[in-house]
XYZ file of C-alpha atoms in Angstrom:
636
model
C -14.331 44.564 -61.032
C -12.403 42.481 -58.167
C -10.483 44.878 -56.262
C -7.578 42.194 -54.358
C -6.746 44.858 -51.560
C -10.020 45.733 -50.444
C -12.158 41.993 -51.583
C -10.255 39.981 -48.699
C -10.897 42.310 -45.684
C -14.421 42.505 -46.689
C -14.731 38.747 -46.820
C -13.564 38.668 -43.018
C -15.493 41.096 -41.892
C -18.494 39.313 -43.163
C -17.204 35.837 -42.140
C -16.368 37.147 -38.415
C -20.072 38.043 -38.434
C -21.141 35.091 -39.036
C -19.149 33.333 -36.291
C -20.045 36.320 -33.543
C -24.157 35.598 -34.131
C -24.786 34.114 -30.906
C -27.494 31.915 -32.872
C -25.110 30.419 -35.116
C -22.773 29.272 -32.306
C -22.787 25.374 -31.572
C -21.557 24.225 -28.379
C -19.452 21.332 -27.586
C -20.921 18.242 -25.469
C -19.056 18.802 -22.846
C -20.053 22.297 -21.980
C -23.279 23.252 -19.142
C -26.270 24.422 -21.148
C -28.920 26.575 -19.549
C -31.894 23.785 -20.658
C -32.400 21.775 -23.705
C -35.338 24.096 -24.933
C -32.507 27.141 -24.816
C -30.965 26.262 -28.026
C -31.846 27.542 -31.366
C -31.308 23.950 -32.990
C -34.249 21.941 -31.510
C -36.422 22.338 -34.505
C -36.429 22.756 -37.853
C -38.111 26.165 -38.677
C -35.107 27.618 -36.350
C -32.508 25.495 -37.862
C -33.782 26.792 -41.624
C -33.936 30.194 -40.657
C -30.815 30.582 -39.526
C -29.387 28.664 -42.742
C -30.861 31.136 -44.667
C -29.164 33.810 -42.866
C -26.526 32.576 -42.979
C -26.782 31.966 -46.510
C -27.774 35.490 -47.264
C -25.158 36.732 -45.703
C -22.433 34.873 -47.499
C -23.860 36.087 -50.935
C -24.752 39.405 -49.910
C -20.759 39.382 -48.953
C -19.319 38.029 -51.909
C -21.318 40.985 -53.909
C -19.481 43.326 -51.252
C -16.597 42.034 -52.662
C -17.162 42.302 -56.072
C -18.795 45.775 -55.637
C -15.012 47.262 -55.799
C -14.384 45.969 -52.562
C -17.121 48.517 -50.587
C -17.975 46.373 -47.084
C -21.223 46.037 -45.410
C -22.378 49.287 -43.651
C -22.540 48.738 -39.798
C -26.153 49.766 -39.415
C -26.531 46.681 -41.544
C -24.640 44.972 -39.742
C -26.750 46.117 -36.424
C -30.054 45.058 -37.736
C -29.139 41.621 -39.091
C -27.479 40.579 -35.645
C -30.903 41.546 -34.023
C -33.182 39.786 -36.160
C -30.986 36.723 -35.767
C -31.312 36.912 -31.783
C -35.333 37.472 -31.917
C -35.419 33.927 -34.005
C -33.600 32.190 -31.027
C -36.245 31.628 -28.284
C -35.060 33.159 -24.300
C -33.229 30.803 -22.145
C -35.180 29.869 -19.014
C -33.957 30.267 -15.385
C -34.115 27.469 -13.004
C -34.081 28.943 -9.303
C -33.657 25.363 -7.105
C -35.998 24.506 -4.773
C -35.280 25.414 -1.443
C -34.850 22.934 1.318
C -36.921 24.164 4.005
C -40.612 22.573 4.371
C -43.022 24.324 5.748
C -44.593 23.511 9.338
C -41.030 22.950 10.848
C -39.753 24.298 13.902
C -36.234 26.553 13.951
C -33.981 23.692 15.086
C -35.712 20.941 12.959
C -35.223 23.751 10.288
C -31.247 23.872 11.113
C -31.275 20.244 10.694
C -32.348 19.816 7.348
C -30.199 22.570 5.501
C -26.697 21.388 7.632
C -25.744 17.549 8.098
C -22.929 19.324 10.171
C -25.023 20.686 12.455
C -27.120 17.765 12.793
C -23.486 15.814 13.404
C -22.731 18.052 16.107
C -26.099 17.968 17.858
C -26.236 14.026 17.495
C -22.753 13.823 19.201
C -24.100 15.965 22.437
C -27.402 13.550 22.440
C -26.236 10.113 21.886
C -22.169 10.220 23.573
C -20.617 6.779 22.919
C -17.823 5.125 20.843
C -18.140 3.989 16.860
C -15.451 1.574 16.195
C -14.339 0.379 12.907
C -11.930 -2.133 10.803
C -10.299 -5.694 11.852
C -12.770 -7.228 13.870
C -10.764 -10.748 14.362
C -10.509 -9.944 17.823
C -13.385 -8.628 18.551
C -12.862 -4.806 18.969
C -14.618 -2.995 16.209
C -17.393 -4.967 17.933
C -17.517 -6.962 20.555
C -20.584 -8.863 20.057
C -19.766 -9.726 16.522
C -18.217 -12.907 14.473
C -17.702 -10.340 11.572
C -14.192 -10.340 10.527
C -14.218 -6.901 9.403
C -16.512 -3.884 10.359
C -16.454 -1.957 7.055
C -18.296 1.314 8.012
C -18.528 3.428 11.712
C -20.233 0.831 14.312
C -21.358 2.170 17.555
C -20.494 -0.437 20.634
C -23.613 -0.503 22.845
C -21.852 -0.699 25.926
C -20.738 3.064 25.526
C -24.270 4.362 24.697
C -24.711 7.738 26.570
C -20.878 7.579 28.394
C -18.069 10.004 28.520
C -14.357 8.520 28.432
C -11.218 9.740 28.962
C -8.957 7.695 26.624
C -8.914 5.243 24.557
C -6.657 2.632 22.639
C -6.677 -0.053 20.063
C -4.585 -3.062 19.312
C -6.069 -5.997 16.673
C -6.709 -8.198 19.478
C -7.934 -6.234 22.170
C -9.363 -2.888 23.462
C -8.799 -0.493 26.749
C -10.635 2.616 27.620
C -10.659 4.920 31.245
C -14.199 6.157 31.629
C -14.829 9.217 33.305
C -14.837 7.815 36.864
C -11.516 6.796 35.596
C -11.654 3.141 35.612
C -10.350 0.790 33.282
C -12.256 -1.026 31.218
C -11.210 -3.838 28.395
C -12.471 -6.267 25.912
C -11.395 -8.318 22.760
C -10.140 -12.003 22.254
C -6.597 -10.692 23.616
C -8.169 -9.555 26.984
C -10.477 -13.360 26.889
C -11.795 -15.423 24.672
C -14.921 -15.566 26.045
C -15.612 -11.634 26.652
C -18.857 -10.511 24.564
C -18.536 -6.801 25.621
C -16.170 -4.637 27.783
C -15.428 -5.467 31.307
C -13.984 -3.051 33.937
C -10.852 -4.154 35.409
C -8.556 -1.594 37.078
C -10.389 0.427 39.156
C -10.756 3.092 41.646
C -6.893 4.230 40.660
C -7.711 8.140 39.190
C -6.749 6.865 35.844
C -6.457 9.915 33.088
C -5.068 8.881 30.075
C -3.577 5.398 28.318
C -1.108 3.789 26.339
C -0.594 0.000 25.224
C 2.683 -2.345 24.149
C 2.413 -5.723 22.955
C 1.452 -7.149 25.690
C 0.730 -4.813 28.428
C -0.932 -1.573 29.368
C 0.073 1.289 31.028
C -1.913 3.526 32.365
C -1.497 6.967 34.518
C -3.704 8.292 37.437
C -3.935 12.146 37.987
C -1.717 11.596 40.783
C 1.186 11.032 38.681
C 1.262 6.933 39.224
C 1.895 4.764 36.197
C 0.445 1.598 36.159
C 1.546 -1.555 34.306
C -0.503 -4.516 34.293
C -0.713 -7.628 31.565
C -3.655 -7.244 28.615
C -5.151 -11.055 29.503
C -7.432 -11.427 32.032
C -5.939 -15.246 32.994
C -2.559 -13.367 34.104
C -4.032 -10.608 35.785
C -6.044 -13.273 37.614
C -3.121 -15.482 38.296
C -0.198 -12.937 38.547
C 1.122 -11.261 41.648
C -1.141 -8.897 43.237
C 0.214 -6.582 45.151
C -1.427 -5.414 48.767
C -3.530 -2.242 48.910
C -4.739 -0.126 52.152
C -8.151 0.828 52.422
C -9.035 4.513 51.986
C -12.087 4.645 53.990
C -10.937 2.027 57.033
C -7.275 2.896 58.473
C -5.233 0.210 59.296
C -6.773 -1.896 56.659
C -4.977 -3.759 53.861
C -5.913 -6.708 51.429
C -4.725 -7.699 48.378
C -5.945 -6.186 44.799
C -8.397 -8.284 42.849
C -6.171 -7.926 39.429
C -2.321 -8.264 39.117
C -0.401 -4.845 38.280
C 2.498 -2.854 39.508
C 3.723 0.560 39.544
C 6.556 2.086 37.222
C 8.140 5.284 38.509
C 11.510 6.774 38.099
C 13.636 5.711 41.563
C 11.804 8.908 43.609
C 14.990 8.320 46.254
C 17.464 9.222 44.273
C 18.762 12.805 44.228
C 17.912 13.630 40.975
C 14.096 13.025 41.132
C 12.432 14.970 43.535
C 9.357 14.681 45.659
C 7.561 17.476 43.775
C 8.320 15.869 40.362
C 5.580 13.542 38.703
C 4.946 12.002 35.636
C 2.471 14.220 33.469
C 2.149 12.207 30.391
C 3.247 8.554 28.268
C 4.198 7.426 25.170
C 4.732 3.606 24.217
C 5.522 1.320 21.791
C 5.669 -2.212 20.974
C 7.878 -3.364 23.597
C 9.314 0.719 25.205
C 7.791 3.186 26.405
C 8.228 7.085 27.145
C 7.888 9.252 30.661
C 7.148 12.973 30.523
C 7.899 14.489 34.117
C 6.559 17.664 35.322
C 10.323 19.082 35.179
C 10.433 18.016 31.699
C 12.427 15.140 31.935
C 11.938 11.526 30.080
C 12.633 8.122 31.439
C 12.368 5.423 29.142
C 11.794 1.756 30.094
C 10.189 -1.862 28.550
C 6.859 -1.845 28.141
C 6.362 -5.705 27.263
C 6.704 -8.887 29.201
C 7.543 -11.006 25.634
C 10.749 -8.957 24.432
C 13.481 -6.368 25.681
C 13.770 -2.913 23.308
C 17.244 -3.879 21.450
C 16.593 -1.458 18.533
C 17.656 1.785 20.372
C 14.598 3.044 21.238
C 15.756 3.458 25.061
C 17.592 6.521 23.959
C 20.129 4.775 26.417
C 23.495 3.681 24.339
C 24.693 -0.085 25.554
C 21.291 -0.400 27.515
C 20.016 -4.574 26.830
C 18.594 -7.143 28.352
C 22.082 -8.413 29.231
C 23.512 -5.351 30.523
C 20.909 -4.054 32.612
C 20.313 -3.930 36.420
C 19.830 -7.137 37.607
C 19.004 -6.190 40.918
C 16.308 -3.824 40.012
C 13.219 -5.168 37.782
C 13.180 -5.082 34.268
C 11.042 -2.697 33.736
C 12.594 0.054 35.760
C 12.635 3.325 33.775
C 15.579 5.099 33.152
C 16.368 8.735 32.347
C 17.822 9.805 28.974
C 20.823 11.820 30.459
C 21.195 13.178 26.682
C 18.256 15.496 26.971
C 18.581 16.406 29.877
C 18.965 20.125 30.365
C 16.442 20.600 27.544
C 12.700 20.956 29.021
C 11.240 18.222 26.615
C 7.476 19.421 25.900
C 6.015 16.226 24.657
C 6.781 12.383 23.869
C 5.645 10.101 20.957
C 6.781 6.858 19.996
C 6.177 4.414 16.974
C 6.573 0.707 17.483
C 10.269 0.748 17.580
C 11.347 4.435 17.284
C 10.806 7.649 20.146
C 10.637 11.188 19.350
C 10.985 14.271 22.090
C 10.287 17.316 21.894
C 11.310 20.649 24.189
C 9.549 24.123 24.360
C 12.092 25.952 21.967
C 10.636 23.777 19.453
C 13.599 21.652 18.726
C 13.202 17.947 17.632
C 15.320 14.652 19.233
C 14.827 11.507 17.404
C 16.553 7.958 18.482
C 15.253 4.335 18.047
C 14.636 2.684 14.669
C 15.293 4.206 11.090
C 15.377 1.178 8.976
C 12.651 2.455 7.308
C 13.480 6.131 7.248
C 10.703 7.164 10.456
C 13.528 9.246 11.870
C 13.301 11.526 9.226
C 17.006 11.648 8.833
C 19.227 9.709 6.063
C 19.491 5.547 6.460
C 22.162 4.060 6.966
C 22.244 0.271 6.232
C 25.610 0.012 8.437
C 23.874 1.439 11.497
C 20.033 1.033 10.809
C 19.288 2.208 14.533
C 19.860 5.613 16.328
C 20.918 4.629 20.140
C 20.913 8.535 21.382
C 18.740 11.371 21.117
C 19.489 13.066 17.716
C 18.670 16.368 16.603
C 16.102 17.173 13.649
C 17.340 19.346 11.411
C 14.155 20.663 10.526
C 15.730 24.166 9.063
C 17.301 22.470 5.937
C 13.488 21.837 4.766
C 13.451 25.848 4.955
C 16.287 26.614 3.477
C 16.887 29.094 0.693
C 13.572 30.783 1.875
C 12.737 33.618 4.394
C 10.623 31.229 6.974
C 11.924 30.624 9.961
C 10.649 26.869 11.031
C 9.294 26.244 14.831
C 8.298 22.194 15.595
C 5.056 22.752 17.499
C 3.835 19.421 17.525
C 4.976 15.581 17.288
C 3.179 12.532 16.648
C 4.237 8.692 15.734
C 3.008 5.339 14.751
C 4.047 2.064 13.268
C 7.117 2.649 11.088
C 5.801 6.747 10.710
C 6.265 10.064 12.304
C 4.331 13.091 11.366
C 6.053 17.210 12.907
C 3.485 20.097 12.402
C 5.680 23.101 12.228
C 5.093 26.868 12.039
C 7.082 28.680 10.134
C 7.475 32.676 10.552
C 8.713 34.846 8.200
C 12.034 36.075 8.808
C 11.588 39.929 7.491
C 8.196 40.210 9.660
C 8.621 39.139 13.244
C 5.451 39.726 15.041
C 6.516 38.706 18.553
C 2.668 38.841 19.607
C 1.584 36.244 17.561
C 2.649 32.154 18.635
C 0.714 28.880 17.123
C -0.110 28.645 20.685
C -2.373 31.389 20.765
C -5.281 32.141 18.474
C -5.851 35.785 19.871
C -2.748 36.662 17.960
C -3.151 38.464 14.932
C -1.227 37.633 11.800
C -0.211 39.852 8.821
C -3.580 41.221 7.496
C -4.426 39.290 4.144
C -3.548 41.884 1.924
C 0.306 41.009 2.535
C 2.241 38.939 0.224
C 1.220 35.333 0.769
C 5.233 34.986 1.707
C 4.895 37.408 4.778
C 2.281 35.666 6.577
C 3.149 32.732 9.186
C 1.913 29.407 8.032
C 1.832 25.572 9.327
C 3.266 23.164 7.855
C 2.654 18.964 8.148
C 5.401 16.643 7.387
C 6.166 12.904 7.714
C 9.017 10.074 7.152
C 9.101 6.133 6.847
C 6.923 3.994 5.149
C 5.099 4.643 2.793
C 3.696 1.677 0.629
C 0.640 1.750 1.971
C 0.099 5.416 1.643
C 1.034 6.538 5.071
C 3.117 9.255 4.328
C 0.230 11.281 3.111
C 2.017 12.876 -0.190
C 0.204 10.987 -2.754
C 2.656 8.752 -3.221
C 3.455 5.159 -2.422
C 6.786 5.788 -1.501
C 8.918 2.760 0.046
C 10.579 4.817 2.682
C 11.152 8.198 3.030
C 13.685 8.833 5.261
C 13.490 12.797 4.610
C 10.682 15.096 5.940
C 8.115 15.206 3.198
C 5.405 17.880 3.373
C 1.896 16.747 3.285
C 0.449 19.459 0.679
C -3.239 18.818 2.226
C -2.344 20.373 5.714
C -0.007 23.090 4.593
C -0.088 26.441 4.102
C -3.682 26.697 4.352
C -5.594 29.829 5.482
C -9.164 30.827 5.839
C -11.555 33.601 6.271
C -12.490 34.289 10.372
C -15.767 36.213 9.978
C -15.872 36.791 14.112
C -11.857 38.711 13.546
C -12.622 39.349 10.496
C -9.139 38.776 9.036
C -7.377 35.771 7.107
C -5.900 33.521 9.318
C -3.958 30.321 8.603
C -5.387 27.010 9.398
C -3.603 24.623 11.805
C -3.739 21.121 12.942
C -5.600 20.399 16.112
C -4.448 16.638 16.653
C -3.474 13.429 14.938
C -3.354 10.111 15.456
C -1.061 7.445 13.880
C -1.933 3.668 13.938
C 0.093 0.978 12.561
C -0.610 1.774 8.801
C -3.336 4.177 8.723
C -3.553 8.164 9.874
C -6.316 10.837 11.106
C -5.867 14.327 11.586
C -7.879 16.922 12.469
C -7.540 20.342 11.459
C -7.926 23.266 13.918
C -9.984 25.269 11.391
C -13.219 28.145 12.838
C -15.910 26.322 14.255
C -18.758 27.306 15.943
C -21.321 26.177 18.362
C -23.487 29.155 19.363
C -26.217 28.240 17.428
C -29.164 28.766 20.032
C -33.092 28.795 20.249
C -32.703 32.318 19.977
C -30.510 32.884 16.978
C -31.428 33.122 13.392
C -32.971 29.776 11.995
C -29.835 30.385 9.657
C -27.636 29.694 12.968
C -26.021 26.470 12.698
C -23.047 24.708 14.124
C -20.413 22.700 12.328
C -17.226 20.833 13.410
C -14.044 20.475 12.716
C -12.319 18.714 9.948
C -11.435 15.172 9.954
C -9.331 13.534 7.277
C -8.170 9.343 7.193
C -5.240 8.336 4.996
C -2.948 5.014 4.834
C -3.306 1.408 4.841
C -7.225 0.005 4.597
C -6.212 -3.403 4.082
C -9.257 -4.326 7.122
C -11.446 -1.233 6.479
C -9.717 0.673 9.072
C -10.327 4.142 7.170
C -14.061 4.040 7.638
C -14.593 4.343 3.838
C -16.715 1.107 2.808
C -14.047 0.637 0.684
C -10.810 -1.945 0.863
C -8.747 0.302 -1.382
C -5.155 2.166 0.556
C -5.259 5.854 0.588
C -2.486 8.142 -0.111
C -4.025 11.506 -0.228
C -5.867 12.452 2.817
C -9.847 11.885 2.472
C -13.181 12.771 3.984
C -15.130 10.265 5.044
C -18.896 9.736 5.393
C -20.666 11.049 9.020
C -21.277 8.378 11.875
C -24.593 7.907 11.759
C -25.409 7.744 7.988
C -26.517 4.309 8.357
C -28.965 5.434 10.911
C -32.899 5.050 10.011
C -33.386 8.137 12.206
C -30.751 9.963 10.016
C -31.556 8.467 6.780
C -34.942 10.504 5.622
C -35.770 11.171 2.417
C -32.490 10.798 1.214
C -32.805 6.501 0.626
C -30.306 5.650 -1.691
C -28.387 8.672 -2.398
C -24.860 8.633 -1.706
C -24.194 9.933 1.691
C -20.205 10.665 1.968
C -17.180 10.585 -0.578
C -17.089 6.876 -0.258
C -19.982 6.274 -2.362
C -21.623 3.499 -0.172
C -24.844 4.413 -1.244
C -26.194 3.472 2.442
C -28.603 6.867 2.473
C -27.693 10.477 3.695
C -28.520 12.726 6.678
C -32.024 14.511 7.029
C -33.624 15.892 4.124
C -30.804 16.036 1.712
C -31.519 14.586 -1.739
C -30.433 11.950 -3.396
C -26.651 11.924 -4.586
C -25.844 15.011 -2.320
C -22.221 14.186 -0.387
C -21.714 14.870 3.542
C -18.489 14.383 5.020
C -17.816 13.548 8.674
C -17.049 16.519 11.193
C -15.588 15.858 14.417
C -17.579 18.048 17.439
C -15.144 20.269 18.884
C -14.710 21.278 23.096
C -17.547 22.879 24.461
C -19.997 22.962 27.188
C -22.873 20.699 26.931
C -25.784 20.260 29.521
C -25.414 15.826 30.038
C -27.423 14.039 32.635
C -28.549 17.508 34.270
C -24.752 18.503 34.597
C -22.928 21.305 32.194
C -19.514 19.177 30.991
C -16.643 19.992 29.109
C -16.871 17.292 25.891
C -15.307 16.770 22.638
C -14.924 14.553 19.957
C -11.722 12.733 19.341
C -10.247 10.275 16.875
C -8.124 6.873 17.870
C -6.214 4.911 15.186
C -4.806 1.599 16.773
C -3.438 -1.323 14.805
C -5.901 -1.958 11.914
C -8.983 -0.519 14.231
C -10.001 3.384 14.182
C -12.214 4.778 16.734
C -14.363 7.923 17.229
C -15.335 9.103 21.227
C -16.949 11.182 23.049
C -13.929 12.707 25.460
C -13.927 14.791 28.648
């Protein structure tokens, strides 16, 4: 007789059996399976076997049910679920082949398992420059009619040399080599240069910067140079007359046209002991760091005065200033003084300061928002040094925000900022130092210190980072791909967070690399396991003229990885013809022995001692983004 209360139950119990066999389980497509011979379906004797268990079982559970409701015994139960998992034949595991071959040596060992290793060990062997995106004036490379160079290029001229600095405008190039002469090339410099040509030299010179129409350039003595980007007016300018070091009483006139900009050393606010440590300039301004930690600000161009208040001076033009003095005298910003400014950036039209206590001054242009405070269509420019009000980002939480770095291009400006936690103080520990030790990892993630990367302005073409293509953003928008990261230090053994070593900011397009644990100890004596790796290097922004190195013409709001500098290379190639060698999918070959379709991604080298020319040296990799052109160097 059917029994209602105990029939159902029984039913289930049966039914759920069925489901649990592990034979009787299908898959969906879109799941990993072990191989294709690992599944009980492949052929028919299986698939009729199991049928009839299944079958059996259904029967055998509709007479449990009739049978006043008794249910299947679980011994039963036991010994059907085995026989149904000796009919399904053992999955096979697939152990992947290893990429060592045998016959190698340690290092060429190293070099087959890590493309990052074989990046960093390129970069000590082969120093130069690989330049790429617009090419209409002949910078990406020099001895090319390509309009655009689509992928890293190296420039021959800087095969096996160290520089110092470099920067990039569309039309022409400048770079200090490590004697610390000048050296430029592109249509803007002359029409008829085929490669770089040294121009200013035997000055000391350190480090660069470049307006529309000039560059500036600063020795190690302080001295700021200023001299025109064509080689016609520095052939036909005003040269001034310089004594010979090595004959006294000797003076002639300098083969090129320049002068010297320096703040007015007579006066008794500058003294003798003061000097200019670093610059910042834009299109037509630019920015002077003293020693004191003061900043002068001044025109940079010959073609147009700064008349969107990028001076930092309020009522400073072209009409009110000294006539009696030349027009590119700099003058101090008397607002910040008093404050011991740290560093100096500057967009094309907009200046950012910033002093030791970690507090922010902005002034110049905001029509776009790159002040990072709110627009204001009645005033679109900022004549004085404003404050940052970097804590409102912070507010409501138990961070306390610290501006520890400053950086500015085009219509953009990017703050890193470390951020402590209010209810743990550790007065030890300082984004400065990495010898400081934060929270141990077992803390709540909201009581460790962490770094932070924000930006403002424009943002159509991607530069602001966020994954968005904002307009403008004229408040500080975090950049979710540099913040609040932390990783694993297996030499402290301890979590630590992940900051940002440097960035650079072109016109429209960004790099920034990230001061994560690297390590370059890998030695003939070390484990054939031993192998160095870089830092990370991310591109983001406009790539209207290939200028993020992708192979691609597609913008870029989230930060990316690109493909290593020498993928292209035969040398570097191998075996892996035709696989894809980065995240841009070129398909231009890989690095080594790595197989076809395996990624690599481009690591910058970081600072360490390398034997060069029978000399140890101090050398790094280093990232420039100018105006539609990116570069990668080898740096002292």
């Amino acid at each position: 007789m059917y029994t209602a209360k105990a029939g159902p139950p029984a039913l289930r119990n049966v039914c759920r059996f069925c489901r649990e066999i592990p034979a009787l389980r299908t898959r969906r497509s879109s799941r990993r399976q072990l191989s294709s011979q690992s599944s009980p379906f492949n052929n028919t004797s299986s698939r009729k076997t199991l049928l009839r268990s299944a079958g059996i079982l259904l029967v055998l559970g509709a007479g449990a049910v009739t049978l006043n409701g008794s249910q299947w015994s679980p011994l039963r139960l036991q010994q059907l679920e085995a026989e149904s998992k000796a009919a399904a034949p053992a999955a096979e595991l697939q152990i992947e082949n290893t990429k060592r071959k045998k016959g190698l040596s340690k290092e060429e060992n190293r070099d087959m398992i890590s493309s990052q290793h074989l990046q960093v060990k390129r970069s000590w062997e082969n120093p130069g420059v690989y330049a790429w995106g617009s090419n209409s004036g002949r910078v990406a490379a020099p001895n090319s009619d390509d309009s655009n160079v689509r992928t890293p290029r190296r420039i021959a001229y800087f095969d096996g040399m160290l520089l110092r600095d470099v920067k990039l405008d569309r039309t022409f190039g400048a770079a200090i080599t490590e004697k610390g002469d000048l050296v430029q090339w592109g249509t803007g410099f002359a029409d008829d240069c085929w490669e770089p040509t040294p121009t200013l030299t035997g000055k000391g010179l350190k480090s660069l910067a470049i307006s529309r129409d000039r560059i500036l350039a600063l020795s190690s003595s302080g001295t700021v140079y200023s001299l025109p980007v064509s080689r016609s007016d520095q052939q036909s300018g005003a040269k001034p007359i310089e004594s010979s070091w090595w004959l006294p009483f000797y003076s002639s006139s300098a083969s090129i046209s320049y002068r010297t900009v320096s703040p007015p050393t007579k006066s008794s606010t500058f003294s003798s002991s003061e000097k200019v440590v670093s610059l910042a300039s834009g299109l037509d301004h630019a920015l002077l760091l003293t020693s004191a930690g003061r900043v002068f600000a001044f025109a940079s161009s010959s073609s147009d005065f700064p008349s969107r208040g990028q001076l930092g001076i309020p009522g400073l033009t072209w009409a009110t200033r000294p006539t009696d003095k030349p027009y590119d005298m700099p003058h101090e910003i008397t607002t910040l003084r008093g404050f011991q400014i740290a560093s100096v950036a500057a967009g094309d039209t907009h200046s950012l300061a910033l002093d030791k206590d970690g507090r922010v001054f902005v002034f110049g242009d905001n029509s776009q928002g790159q002040l990072g405070i709110d627009m204001s269509s009645e005033a679109p420019f900022v004549p004085a040094p404003s404050l940052l009000p970097i804590d409102r980002v912070y507010a409501g939480t138990s961070l306390h925000p610290t501006c520890t770095g400053i950086f500015a291009g085009g219509a953009n400006s990017f703050f890193s900022v470390f951020a402590e936690p209010i209810v743990f103080v550790n007065h030890d520990y300082s984004p400065s130092s990495s010898s400081s030790s934060p929270p141990s990892s077992s803390s709540n993630s909201m009581s460790r210190p962490q770094f932070d990367l924000f930006s403002s302005g424009s943002g159509i073409l991607g530069t602001l980072g966020t994954g968005r293509w904002t307009h403008v953003a004229p408040q500080l928008t975090k950049i979710r791909s540099f913040s609040g990261l932390y990783e694993w230090d297996e030499v402290a053994n301890r979590v630590i967070p992940i900051k940002l070593a440097s960035l650079s900011a072109g016109a429209t397009h960004v790099a920034a690399t990230m001061a994560n644990v690297t390590h370059l100890g890998a030695h003939s004596g070390s484990s054939e396991n031993d192998t160095n790796w870089g830092a990370d290097v991310l591109f983001w922004g406009g790539n209207e003229y290939f200028q993020l190195g992708t192979g691609r013409r597609n913008n870029m709001s989230v930060p990316g990885y690109i493909g290593p500098m020498d993928r292209d290379d035969a040398a570097l190639s191998g075996s892996a013809k035709g696989g894809k060698s980065s995240s841009t999918g070129n398909g231009k070959g890989g690095m080594g022995g790595w197989g076809k379709g395996e990624e690599h991604r481009f690591q910058i080298t970081p600072k360490g001692k390398v034997r060069i020319d029978g000399r140890m040296k101090e050398v790094e990799q280093r990232v420039e983004c100018g105006r539609y052109v990116t570069a990668v160097y080898s740096g002292l």
